[in-house]
Short mmCIF file of C-alpha atoms in Angstrom, two decimals:
data_model
loop_
_atom_site.label_atom_id
_atom_site.label_comp_id
_atom_site.label_asym_id
_atom_site.label_seq_id
_atom_site.Cartn_x
_atom_site.Cartn_y
_atom_site.Cartn_z
CA MET A 291 0.00 0.00 0.00
CA ARG A 292 1.21 3.50 -0.77
CA ILE A 293 2.12 5.52 2.28
CA ILE A 294 -0.13 8.40 1.16
CA ASN A 295 -3.11 6.06 1.67
CA ILE A 296 -2.28 4.94 5.20
CA LYS A 297 -4.34 6.89 7.69
CA PRO A 298 -3.90 6.56 11.45
CA ASP A 299 -6.99 5.49 13.41
CA ARG A 300 -7.93 7.24 16.62
CA SER A 301 -5.57 5.48 18.98
CA ALA A 302 -2.68 5.56 16.51
CA HIS A 303 -3.37 9.25 16.07
CA LEU A 304 -3.12 9.90 19.81
CA LEU A 305 0.00 7.77 20.07
CA LEU A 306 1.72 9.58 17.21
CA ALA A 307 0.75 12.96 18.64
CA ALA A 308 2.11 12.08 22.09
CA LEU A 309 5.35 10.63 20.77
CA PRO A 310 7.31 13.88 20.13
CA PHE A 311 6.41 15.21 23.60
CA VAL A 312 7.49 11.98 25.25
CA LEU A 313 10.70 11.89 23.21
CA VAL A 314 11.67 15.43 24.17
CA ALA A 315 10.94 14.82 27.86
CA LEU A 316 12.83 11.52 27.81
CA THR A 317 15.85 13.03 26.10
CA TYR A 318 15.91 15.77 28.70
CA VAL A 319 15.61 13.38 31.63
CA ILE A 320 18.46 11.19 30.34
CA ALA A 321 20.75 14.11 29.52
CA SER A 322 20.04 15.72 32.88
CA ALA A 323 20.69 12.48 34.77
CA LEU A 324 23.98 11.99 32.93
CA ARG A 325 25.22 15.49 33.75
CA LEU A 326 24.07 15.32 37.37
CA SER A 327 25.78 11.96 37.89
CA GLU A 328 29.04 13.57 36.83
CA ASN A 329 28.52 16.75 38.85
CA PRO A 330 25.63 16.92 41.36
CA ALA A 331 25.97 20.74 41.49
CA ASP A 332 25.42 21.12 37.72
CA LYS A 333 23.01 24.01 36.98
CA LEU A 334 22.57 23.60 33.24
CA LEU A 335 20.08 20.71 33.08
CA PRO A 336 18.35 20.58 36.49
CA ALA A 337 16.33 17.47 37.39
CA PHE A 338 12.54 17.62 37.22
CA SER A 339 12.39 17.40 41.00
CA THR A 340 14.54 20.53 41.33
CA MET A 341 12.35 22.40 38.86
CA ILE A 342 9.18 21.37 40.72
CA ASP A 343 10.72 22.67 43.96
CA SER A 344 11.52 25.97 42.26
CA ILE A 345 8.00 26.31 40.83
CA ARG A 346 6.58 25.63 44.28
CA HIS A 347 8.80 28.35 45.62
CA MET A 348 7.87 30.84 42.87
CA ALA A 349 4.17 30.08 42.82
CA PHE A 350 3.15 29.29 46.38
CA GLU A 351 5.62 31.03 48.69
CA GLU A 352 5.57 34.74 49.35
CA ASP A 353 8.60 36.55 48.03
CA THR A 354 10.40 37.95 51.08
CA ARG A 355 11.31 41.22 49.40
CA THR A 356 8.02 42.16 47.67
CA GLY A 357 5.54 40.03 49.62
CA SER A 358 3.91 38.74 46.42
CA TYR A 359 3.73 35.34 44.79
CA LEU A 360 6.19 35.88 41.95
CA LEU A 361 4.88 33.47 39.30
CA TRP A 362 1.38 34.88 39.58
CA SER A 363 2.37 38.53 39.78
CA ASP A 364 4.70 38.03 36.77
CA THR A 365 1.96 36.25 34.84
CA PHE A 366 -0.55 38.96 35.66
CA ALA A 367 1.83 41.74 34.64
CA SER A 368 2.71 40.11 31.31
CA ALA A 369 -0.82 38.99 30.52
CA SER A 370 -2.32 42.40 31.13
CA ARG A 371 0.27 44.10 28.91
CA LEU A 372 -0.42 41.56 26.19
CA PHE A 373 -4.17 41.85 26.61
CA TRP A 374 -4.33 45.63 26.38
CA ALA A 375 -1.89 45.72 23.48
CA LEU A 376 -3.89 43.16 21.50
CA CYS A 377 -7.15 44.97 22.31
CA ILE A 378 -5.71 48.16 20.84
CA SER A 379 -4.21 46.40 17.81
CA THR A 380 -7.37 44.48 17.07
CA SER A 381 -9.75 47.41 17.27
CA VAL A 382 -7.53 49.72 15.24
CA ALA A 383 -6.97 46.95 12.68
CA LEU A 384 -10.70 46.34 12.39
CA ILE A 385 -11.44 49.98 11.64
CA VAL A 386 -8.48 50.73 9.38
CA GLY A 387 -8.47 47.32 7.65
CA VAL A 388 -12.17 47.46 6.78
CA LEU A 389 -11.93 51.05 5.55
CA MET A 390 -8.84 50.21 3.49
CA GLY A 391 -10.31 47.07 1.95
CA LEU A 392 -13.77 48.46 1.30
CA LEU A 393 -13.14 52.03 0.19
CA PRO A 394 -10.82 52.44 -2.81
CA LEU A 395 -10.19 56.01 -1.62
CA MET A 396 -8.88 54.82 1.73
CA GLY A 397 -6.88 52.06 0.06
CA ALA A 398 -5.12 54.66 -2.05
CA PHE A 399 -4.69 56.97 0.94
CA VAL A 400 -3.23 54.68 3.63
CA GLY A 401 -2.28 51.54 1.67
CA PRO A 402 1.20 52.59 0.50
CA PHE A 403 1.97 54.23 3.85
CA ILE A 404 1.18 51.05 5.76
CA ALA A 405 3.14 48.99 3.24
CA VAL A 406 6.20 51.10 4.04
CA ALA A 407 5.54 51.48 7.77
CA SER A 408 5.18 47.72 8.20
CA MET A 409 8.80 47.35 7.13
CA VAL A 410 10.13 49.37 10.09
CA PRO A 411 11.65 46.80 12.49
CA PRO A 412 9.63 47.35 15.69
CA LEU A 413 12.55 46.46 17.97
CA ALA A 414 14.57 49.26 16.39
CA LEU A 415 11.88 51.63 17.62
CA LEU A 416 12.11 50.37 21.21
CA PRO A 417 14.78 52.88 22.30
CA ILE A 418 12.67 55.68 20.82
CA LEU A 419 9.62 54.40 22.69
CA PHE A 420 11.56 54.27 25.96
CA ILE A 421 12.83 57.81 25.41
CA VAL A 422 9.46 59.23 24.43
CA MET A 423 7.10 57.26 26.65
CA GLY A 424 9.36 56.39 29.56
CA LEU A 425 10.05 52.96 30.98
CA GLY A 426 6.51 52.29 32.23
CA GLU A 427 3.70 50.20 30.85
CA ALA A 428 2.93 52.52 27.92
CA SER A 429 6.15 51.87 26.04
CA LYS A 430 5.81 48.08 26.36
CA ILE A 431 2.22 48.11 25.18
CA ALA A 432 3.17 50.47 22.36
CA LEU A 433 5.91 48.09 21.18
CA ILE A 434 3.47 45.16 20.96
CA VAL A 435 0.94 47.33 19.13
CA ILE A 436 3.54 48.57 16.65
CA GLY A 437 4.75 45.02 16.14
CA THR A 438 1.37 43.45 15.46
CA LEU A 439 -0.74 46.22 13.95
CA PRO A 440 0.60 46.45 10.37
CA PHE A 441 0.17 42.73 9.79
CA LEU A 442 -3.37 42.75 11.20
CA ILE A 443 -4.38 45.75 9.08
CA ARG A 444 -2.95 44.39 5.85
CA ASP A 445 -4.35 40.93 6.48
CA LEU A 446 -7.81 42.28 7.14
CA ALA A 447 -7.76 44.64 4.16
CA LEU A 448 -6.91 41.64 1.97
CA ARG A 449 -9.75 39.61 3.48
CA VAL A 450 -12.20 42.43 2.79
CA ALA A 451 -10.98 42.66 -0.79
CA GLU A 452 -11.47 38.89 -1.08
CA LEU A 453 -15.20 39.13 -0.38
CA PRO A 454 -16.96 38.23 -3.63
CA ARG A 455 -17.87 41.40 -5.58
CA GLU A 456 -21.28 39.84 -6.02
CA GLN A 457 -22.03 40.29 -2.31
CA LEU A 458 -21.37 44.03 -2.42
CA ILE A 459 -23.42 44.43 -5.62
CA LYS A 460 -26.21 42.38 -4.13
CA ALA A 461 -26.26 44.51 -0.99
CA GLN A 462 -26.50 47.66 -3.11
CA THR A 463 -29.44 46.23 -5.04
CA LEU A 464 -31.13 45.71 -1.68
CA GLY A 465 -30.72 49.44 -1.17
CA ALA A 466 -27.82 49.33 1.30
CA SER A 467 -25.73 52.46 1.87
CA THR A 468 -21.96 52.26 2.33
CA TRP A 469 -22.50 52.49 6.08
CA GLN A 470 -25.08 49.71 6.08
CA ILE A 471 -22.85 47.52 3.93
CA THR A 472 -20.01 48.06 6.40
CA LEU A 473 -22.17 47.34 9.41
CA ARG A 474 -24.26 44.43 8.18
CA ILE A 475 -22.18 42.76 5.45
CA VAL A 476 -18.49 43.47 5.88
CA VAL A 477 -17.79 43.77 9.61
CA PRO A 478 -19.75 40.67 10.65
CA GLN A 479 -17.87 38.63 8.07
CA MET A 480 -14.52 40.13 9.07
CA LEU A 481 -14.74 39.42 12.82
CA PRO A 482 -13.98 35.68 12.57
CA ARG A 483 -11.20 36.42 10.08
CA LEU A 484 -9.81 38.98 12.49
CA ILE A 485 -9.65 36.24 15.13
CA ASP A 486 -7.50 34.23 12.72
CA GLY A 487 -5.24 37.25 12.33
CA VAL A 488 -4.91 37.67 16.10
CA ARG A 489 -4.03 33.99 16.43
CA PHE A 490 -1.17 34.41 13.97
CA SER A 491 -0.10 37.56 15.84
CA LEU A 492 0.17 35.85 19.23
CA GLY A 493 3.71 34.63 18.54
CA PRO A 494 5.08 38.05 17.53
CA ALA A 495 3.14 39.68 20.39
CA TRP A 496 4.92 37.46 22.95
CA LEU A 497 8.22 38.11 21.22
CA PHE A 498 7.86 41.88 21.56
CA LEU A 499 6.53 41.60 25.09
CA ILE A 500 9.50 39.58 26.31
CA ALA A 501 11.93 41.84 24.47
CA ALA A 502 10.47 44.91 26.16
CA GLU A 503 10.40 43.25 29.58
CA ALA A 504 13.96 42.00 29.21
CA ILE A 505 15.28 45.48 28.62
CA ALA A 506 13.43 47.61 31.12
CA SER A 507 10.95 46.27 33.61
CA ASP A 508 10.51 45.26 37.22
CA SER A 509 7.92 42.53 36.70
CA GLY A 510 6.70 40.12 34.06
CA LEU A 511 7.59 36.70 32.80
CA GLY A 512 10.22 38.01 30.40
CA TYR A 513 11.76 40.15 33.13
CA ARG A 514 12.02 37.15 35.46
CA ILE A 515 13.69 34.94 32.85
CA PHE A 516 16.32 37.53 32.08
CA LEU A 517 16.85 38.27 35.77
CA MET A 518 17.34 34.57 36.56
CA ARG A 519 19.85 34.28 33.72
CA ARG A 520 22.32 36.16 35.93
CA TYR A 521 22.19 33.34 38.47
CA LEU A 522 22.18 30.63 35.81
CA ALA A 523 18.90 29.53 37.46
CA MET A 524 17.79 27.08 34.79
CA ASP A 525 15.45 25.46 37.31
CA VAL A 526 13.33 28.64 37.13
CA ILE A 527 13.95 29.63 33.52
CA ILE A 528 12.89 26.30 31.98
CA PRO A 529 9.54 26.10 33.85
CA TYR A 530 8.90 29.77 33.01
CA VAL A 531 9.46 29.10 29.30
CA ALA A 532 7.15 26.10 29.48
CA TRP A 533 4.56 28.21 31.28
CA ILE A 534 4.74 30.94 28.61
CA THR A 535 4.32 28.29 25.91
CA LEU A 536 1.32 26.87 27.73
CA LEU A 537 -0.27 30.32 28.12
CA ALA A 538 0.22 31.06 24.42
CA TYR A 539 -1.19 27.70 23.42
CA PHE A 540 -4.25 28.12 25.62
CA SER A 541 -4.96 31.63 24.39
CA ASP A 542 -4.82 30.26 20.85
CA THR A 543 -7.23 27.46 21.78
CA LEU A 544 -9.50 29.96 23.47
CA LEU A 545 -9.60 32.11 20.32
CA VAL A 546 -10.52 29.07 18.21
CA TRP A 547 -13.28 28.23 20.66
CA ILE A 548 -14.64 31.79 20.58
CA GLN A 549 -14.53 31.75 16.80
CA LYS A 550 -16.54 28.52 16.66
CA ARG A 551 -19.09 29.61 19.25
CA ALA A 552 -19.64 33.18 18.12
CA PHE A 553 -19.55 32.54 14.35
CA PRO A 554 -21.11 29.12 13.77
CA TRP A 555 -21.50 29.86 10.05
CA PHE A 556 -17.82 30.52 9.50
CA SER A 557 -16.24 27.08 9.18
CA ASP A 558 -18.81 25.94 6.60
CA ALA A 559 -18.67 29.19 4.66
CA ARG A 560 -14.89 29.04 4.58
CA ALA A 561 -14.98 25.51 3.16
CA THR A 562 -17.04 26.54 0.11
CA MET B 202 -44.82 51.03 -22.47
CA SER B 203 -41.17 50.21 -22.13
CA VAL B 204 -39.41 50.12 -18.77
CA ILE B 205 -35.92 49.69 -20.08
CA SER B 206 -34.66 51.29 -23.22
CA PHE B 207 -31.20 51.01 -24.77
CA SER B 208 -30.50 53.51 -27.51
CA HIS B 209 -27.34 53.17 -29.57
CA VAL B 210 -25.31 51.76 -26.70
CA TRP B 211 -21.64 50.95 -27.25
CA LYS B 212 -19.32 49.35 -24.77
CA GLU B 213 -15.57 49.26 -25.22
CA TYR B 214 -12.84 47.90 -22.96
CA GLY B 215 -9.55 49.43 -24.01
CA ASP B 216 -9.37 49.00 -27.78
CA GLN B 217 -11.74 46.02 -27.80
CA ILE B 218 -15.32 46.74 -28.78
CA VAL B 219 -17.68 44.49 -26.82
CA LEU B 220 -21.11 45.78 -27.74
CA GLU B 221 -21.81 47.69 -30.93
CA ASP B 222 -24.72 50.06 -31.34
CA ILE B 223 -27.31 48.15 -29.30
CA SER B 224 -30.83 49.52 -29.40
CA LEU B 225 -33.51 47.62 -27.56
CA ASP B 226 -36.80 48.46 -25.85
CA ILE B 227 -38.05 46.17 -23.14
CA GLU B 228 -41.70 46.53 -22.28
CA ASP B 229 -43.17 46.46 -18.77
CA ARG B 230 -43.53 42.98 -17.23
CA ALA B 231 -41.58 41.34 -20.04
CA PHE B 232 -39.35 38.35 -19.41
CA VAL B 233 -36.37 38.76 -21.71
CA ALA B 234 -33.83 36.00 -22.11
CA LEU B 235 -30.44 37.08 -23.40
CA VAL B 236 -28.57 34.30 -25.18
CA GLY B 237 -25.40 34.00 -27.20
CA PRO B 238 -22.02 32.28 -27.28
CA SER B 239 -19.44 32.92 -24.54
CA GLY B 240 -17.73 36.27 -24.84
CA CYS B 241 -20.53 37.84 -26.88
CA GLY B 242 -21.14 40.51 -24.27
CA LYS B 243 -24.34 39.29 -22.65
CA THR B 244 -22.88 39.62 -19.16
CA THR B 245 -21.55 43.07 -20.07
CA PHE B 246 -25.07 43.99 -21.18
CA LEU B 247 -26.41 42.87 -17.80
CA ARG B 248 -23.65 44.64 -15.88
CA MET B 249 -24.53 47.92 -17.58
CA LEU B 250 -28.18 47.38 -16.76
CA LEU B 251 -27.17 46.73 -13.17
CA GLY B 252 -25.09 49.89 -12.96
CA GLN B 253 -21.91 47.94 -12.34
CA ASP B 254 -20.55 49.16 -15.68
CA VAL B 255 -21.19 52.34 -17.64
CA ALA B 256 -21.88 52.45 -21.37
CA THR B 257 -19.09 54.01 -23.42
CA ARG B 258 -21.59 55.70 -25.74
CA GLY B 259 -25.37 55.82 -25.95
CA ALA B 260 -28.06 55.96 -23.29
CA ILE B 261 -29.85 53.45 -21.11
CA LEU B 262 -33.17 54.62 -19.69
CA LEU B 263 -35.16 53.07 -16.85
CA ASP B 264 -38.77 54.31 -16.82
CA GLY B 265 -37.67 57.11 -19.12
CA LEU B 266 -34.89 58.34 -16.82
CA PRO B 267 -31.15 57.70 -17.23
CA LEU B 268 -29.90 54.78 -15.16
CA HIS B 269 -28.06 55.51 -11.95
CA GLY B 270 -24.37 54.83 -12.35
CA GLU B 271 -24.36 52.40 -9.44
CA PRO B 272 -26.55 49.49 -8.38
CA ASP B 273 -29.66 50.45 -6.40
CA ALA B 274 -32.93 49.05 -5.13
CA ASP B 275 -34.70 49.54 -8.50
CA ARG B 276 -32.85 46.57 -9.91
CA GLY B 277 -32.63 43.30 -8.05
CA VAL B 278 -30.12 40.68 -9.07
CA VAL B 279 -29.41 36.96 -8.72
CA PHE B 280 -25.96 35.73 -9.73
CA GLN B 281 -24.91 32.18 -10.42
CA ARG B 282 -22.96 32.12 -7.14
CA TYR B 283 -22.33 34.28 -4.07
CA SER B 284 -25.77 35.87 -4.19
CA VAL B 285 -26.62 35.21 -0.56
CA PHE B 286 -24.77 36.25 2.57
CA PRO B 287 -23.01 33.35 4.30
CA HIS B 288 -23.11 34.96 7.76
CA LEU B 289 -26.88 35.38 7.85
CA THR B 290 -29.43 32.64 8.33
CA VAL B 291 -31.97 31.92 5.61
CA LEU B 292 -34.46 34.12 7.44
CA GLY B 293 -31.83 36.80 8.04
CA ASN B 294 -30.96 36.88 4.35
CA VAL B 295 -34.56 37.58 3.36
CA MET B 296 -35.24 40.02 6.19
CA LEU B 297 -32.13 42.00 5.31
CA ALA B 298 -33.90 43.82 2.47
CA ARG B 299 -36.54 45.17 4.84
CA GLU B 300 -34.03 45.98 7.57
CA LEU B 301 -31.86 47.97 5.17
CA GLU B 302 -34.90 49.81 3.87
CA LEU B 303 -36.38 50.82 7.22
CA SER B 304 -33.33 51.23 9.44
CA PRO B 305 -30.75 53.43 7.72
CA PHE B 306 -28.47 53.76 10.74
CA LEU B 307 -28.42 50.37 12.44
CA GLY B 308 -29.61 48.21 9.56
CA ARG B 309 -31.59 46.24 12.15
CA LEU B 310 -35.20 46.25 13.22
CA MET B 311 -36.64 45.85 16.71
CA GLY B 312 -40.01 45.14 18.21
CA ALA B 313 -43.13 45.22 16.07
CA ALA B 314 -41.30 46.20 12.87
CA LYS B 315 -39.06 43.16 13.32
CA LYS B 316 -42.04 40.88 13.92
CA ASP B 317 -43.65 42.22 10.74
CA ALA B 318 -40.52 41.72 8.69
CA GLU B 319 -40.15 38.20 10.06
CA ALA B 320 -43.73 37.29 9.20
CA ASP B 321 -43.40 38.65 5.66
CA SER B 322 -40.08 36.90 5.17
CA LEU B 323 -41.47 33.57 6.37
CA LYS B 324 -44.37 33.94 3.94
CA LEU B 325 -41.96 34.56 1.10
CA LEU B 326 -39.74 31.65 2.15
CA ASP B 327 -42.83 29.46 2.15
CA ALA B 328 -43.65 30.63 -1.38
CA VAL B 329 -40.20 29.70 -2.68
CA GLY B 330 -40.28 26.29 -1.01
CA LEU B 331 -37.89 26.99 1.84
CA SER B 332 -40.28 26.72 4.77
CA GLY B 333 -38.57 24.96 7.66
CA ALA B 334 -35.11 26.04 6.55
CA GLN B 335 -35.24 29.55 8.04
CA ALA B 336 -32.74 28.89 10.83
CA LEU B 337 -30.08 27.33 8.59
CA TYR B 338 -27.04 29.09 7.19
CA PRO B 339 -26.68 29.15 3.38
CA ALA B 340 -23.60 26.91 3.42
CA SER B 341 -25.78 24.02 4.54
CA LEU B 342 -28.24 24.49 1.66
CA SER B 343 -27.99 22.74 -1.70
CA GLY B 344 -27.27 24.81 -4.81
CA GLY B 345 -30.92 24.84 -5.84
CA MET B 346 -32.08 25.95 -2.40
CA GLN B 347 -29.46 28.71 -2.32
CA GLN B 348 -30.82 30.06 -5.60
CA ARG B 349 -34.38 29.90 -4.25
CA LEU B 350 -33.15 31.91 -1.29
CA ALA B 351 -31.41 34.40 -3.57
CA LEU B 352 -34.66 34.88 -5.51
CA ALA B 353 -36.66 35.41 -2.31
CA GLN B 354 -34.07 37.88 -1.02
CA ALA B 355 -34.12 39.89 -4.25
CA ILE B 356 -37.91 39.95 -4.46
CA MET B 357 -38.32 41.02 -0.83
CA ARG B 358 -37.14 44.52 -1.78
CA LYS B 359 -39.75 44.65 -4.62
CA PRO B 360 -37.45 45.80 -7.44
CA LYS B 361 -38.91 47.04 -10.73
CA VAL B 362 -36.48 44.94 -12.68
CA LEU B 363 -35.02 41.58 -11.75
CA LEU B 364 -31.71 40.73 -13.40
CA LEU B 365 -30.60 37.11 -13.52
CA ASP B 366 -27.02 36.23 -14.49
CA GLU B 367 -27.05 32.54 -15.45
CA PRO B 368 -28.84 31.87 -12.18
CA PHE B 369 -29.65 28.22 -12.80
CA GLY B 370 -26.56 27.31 -14.84
CA ALA B 371 -24.94 25.24 -12.12
CA LEU B 372 -28.03 23.20 -11.17
CA ASP B 373 -28.96 19.60 -11.98
CA PRO B 374 -31.69 19.13 -14.60
CA GLY B 375 -34.40 17.97 -12.17
CA ILE B 376 -33.77 20.81 -9.75
CA LYS B 377 -33.61 23.22 -12.67
CA ALA B 378 -37.11 22.21 -13.77
CA ASP B 379 -38.47 22.82 -10.26
CA ILE B 380 -36.86 26.21 -10.00
CA HIS B 381 -38.13 27.15 -13.50
CA THR B 382 -41.63 26.54 -12.19
CA LEU B 383 -40.89 28.77 -9.24
CA MET B 384 -39.39 31.46 -11.48
CA ARG B 385 -42.50 31.47 -13.67
CA LYS B 386 -44.72 31.70 -10.60
CA LEU B 387 -42.75 34.62 -9.16
CA TRP B 388 -42.86 36.44 -12.48
CA HIS B 389 -46.61 35.99 -12.72
CA GLU B 390 -47.29 37.04 -9.13
CA SER B 391 -44.84 39.90 -8.56
CA ASN B 392 -44.77 43.16 -10.43
CA LEU B 393 -41.52 42.35 -12.19
CA THR B 394 -39.73 42.85 -15.46
CA VAL B 395 -37.11 40.15 -15.81
CA VAL B 396 -33.90 40.14 -17.84
CA MET B 397 -32.09 36.82 -17.72
CA VAL B 398 -28.71 35.95 -19.18
CA THR B 399 -28.41 32.27 -19.96
CA HIS B 400 -26.42 29.96 -22.18
CA ASP B 401 -29.18 27.36 -22.04
CA LEU B 402 -31.39 27.89 -25.11
CA SER B 403 -34.16 25.58 -23.96
CA GLU B 404 -34.33 27.45 -20.64
CA ALA B 405 -34.60 30.71 -22.56
CA PHE B 406 -37.48 29.49 -24.70
CA ARG B 407 -39.23 27.78 -21.80
CA LEU B 408 -39.33 30.85 -19.54
CA ALA B 409 -39.11 34.01 -21.58
CA THR B 410 -41.61 36.14 -23.44
CA ARG B 411 -38.84 37.27 -25.71
CA VAL B 412 -35.46 35.82 -26.61
CA VAL B 413 -32.69 38.18 -27.69
CA ALA B 414 -29.56 36.68 -29.20
CA LEU B 415 -26.31 38.61 -29.19
CA GLU B 416 -23.59 37.67 -31.62
CA ARG B 417 -20.26 38.93 -32.90
CA ARG B 418 -20.53 38.77 -36.64
CA ARG B 419 -16.84 39.46 -37.10
CA ASP B 420 -14.73 37.76 -34.49
CA ARG B 421 -11.14 37.64 -35.75
CA PRO B 422 -8.77 39.26 -33.22
CA GLU B 423 -8.05 42.29 -35.42
CA GLU B 424 -11.75 42.69 -36.15
CA ARG B 425 -12.57 42.87 -32.45
CA GLU B 426 -11.06 46.36 -32.44
CA ARG B 427 -13.62 47.58 -34.98
CA TYR B 428 -16.71 45.45 -34.52
CA GLY B 429 -18.60 44.41 -31.37
CA ALA B 430 -21.53 42.11 -30.77
CA THR B 431 -24.92 43.14 -32.11
CA ILE B 432 -28.44 41.80 -31.72
CA ALA B 433 -28.60 38.90 -34.15
CA LYS B 434 -32.12 37.66 -33.35
CA ASP B 435 -35.03 39.14 -31.43
CA ILE B 436 -37.76 36.54 -31.10
CA GLN B 437 -41.20 37.05 -29.58
CA ILE B 438 -42.38 33.77 -28.07
CA TRP B 439 -45.65 32.51 -29.54
CA PRO B 440 -48.23 31.85 -28.16
CA ARG B 441 -47.61 34.96 -26.17
CA ARG B 442 -46.94 34.61 -22.48
CA ILE B 443 -48.51 37.40 -20.49
CA ALA B 444 -47.45 38.22 -16.94
CA GLY B 445 -50.13 37.49 -14.39
CA THR B 446 -51.99 35.03 -16.59
CA PRO B 447 -50.36 31.62 -16.32
CA GLN B 448 -51.28 29.33 -19.20
CA PRO B 449 -52.42 26.05 -17.73
CA ARG B 450 -52.02 24.14 -20.98
CA SER B 451 -48.46 25.04 -21.75
CA SER B 452 -47.11 22.70 -19.12
CA SER B 453 -48.41 20.59 -16.31
CA ARG B 454 -45.98 22.33 -13.99
CA ASP B 455 -47.83 25.60 -14.57
CA ASP B 456 -50.90 24.04 -12.99
CA LEU B 457 -48.97 23.49 -9.81
CA ALA B 458 -47.73 27.06 -9.90
CA LYS B 459 -51.22 28.44 -10.41
CA SER B 460 -52.82 26.47 -7.60
CA GLY B 461 -50.00 27.56 -5.30
CA ALA B 462 -49.09 23.96 -4.58
CA ILE B 463 -45.37 24.57 -4.73
CA PRO B 464 -44.33 25.02 -1.11
CA GLY B 465 -43.56 21.85 0.70
CA ARG B 466 -44.63 19.46 -2.01
CA PRO B 467 -43.01 16.07 -1.66
CA GLY B 468 -41.20 16.13 -5.00
CA LEU B 469 -39.14 19.07 -3.84
CA ALA B 470 -38.26 17.55 -0.52
CA MET B 471 -37.06 14.45 -2.32
CA SER B 472 -34.88 16.17 -4.85
CA GLU B 473 -33.40 18.87 -2.65
CA GLN B 474 -32.37 17.44 0.65
CA ILE B 475 -30.57 19.67 3.06
CA THR B 476 -26.96 18.64 3.01
#
């Protein structure tokens, strides 16, 4: 039988999916055990038990200096920066993207500008943001917005332009004004597509967040990782990275769930 | 009297002439079928009538007045595809016409006005054979049912002219016959002038009161820069079909249409299952 025709059944599917995770964990455990057997004080590949101890310390014991539970206060600080930045990006992208895709005048007006502006490397702007907006929350949020907004706008403008012409003609023959077409035809069909755009932006958003926190911050997951680097505290850094990955994965899953629940028509309409 | 009148209309794209000196008067309540080989300009003709395209020379009049340069509620349309909105339910698609008409700012109705619009839409859905499907989204309808929905949606706004761009071209023969019956019924019962583009000659002769054939008489590439398509044939169907007076003897399907037995009849349910 040709290999293109072999399909895994349910249990084989689960097994195959689990395999890479198990392999990575196993490799780590073996490598860590080897290094620790040579030098019990090795810091590079800490044992799982050490990492669990460190998580317990970070998550469930009050920090003596600040009196807060560090894992949770870091998570809250990072998550709220990310949340507000994505709220701003998403709402600006919805407005500008729809206007750009729907109105040829707006496309001509802002299209080329955004095409150029999206090529500015956001991290190169970070010093400017710190100088102009200070080292507080605003500059971090601004960096994430600058990093994600151009993609979201251009993606959405393309999606609007992809709507079949027939739909816009049809709406006009039903007497719809430009405003009504925007409100009843275009925006409702763009919202689920915008969720797709935000999903693709989650990775870059975390990248910019951690970059900003690494450089100037006193809280946040990225701040903690870079702080711990000074002490070579891999037993904290590795769980933190895993935790960030988990958060990103769950926010992605959450967005998919929202998309399915709020726009039940979308998956079928996309298939046709 | 004529509702639509083309006088000496030319359409050119770049240095290609598509339509050459078309003059045509379409009388009130006519059902005109526009036929011709691919690329003869029948879709261009329809696009100009729709306001999607502007004639290069000549004038197109609707009720004696020049056409608006953009689509509006005077002219309803059903395309072969993409005529209905995927994000609205069947009921929402039909109600949309009323909502857009009565609510310029929100495009949505509330309270009694909404109830009214719902009741009218359900009645219309029943008439096109879609009763029971009002809560579904278009993607879960078959092609034939989507076109029924598109017809209902267009008629809800009560346009003077209904334009059909190969609306039944993608349907299976059995489903096509059913929807022809529906089309005839709608034409008889609504105050409509219909212009339909089709490449199916038998469909044209079965439905229309008048069949207009467009043809390029000179079609070599270099000739396309000097000559466009013209009206090659203009045939009045005999015996004459008159809007509002279905002829029971022309076809047994007309009997069904006249007695209003279309909605929910078993033959339809059999041939157009919800997918």
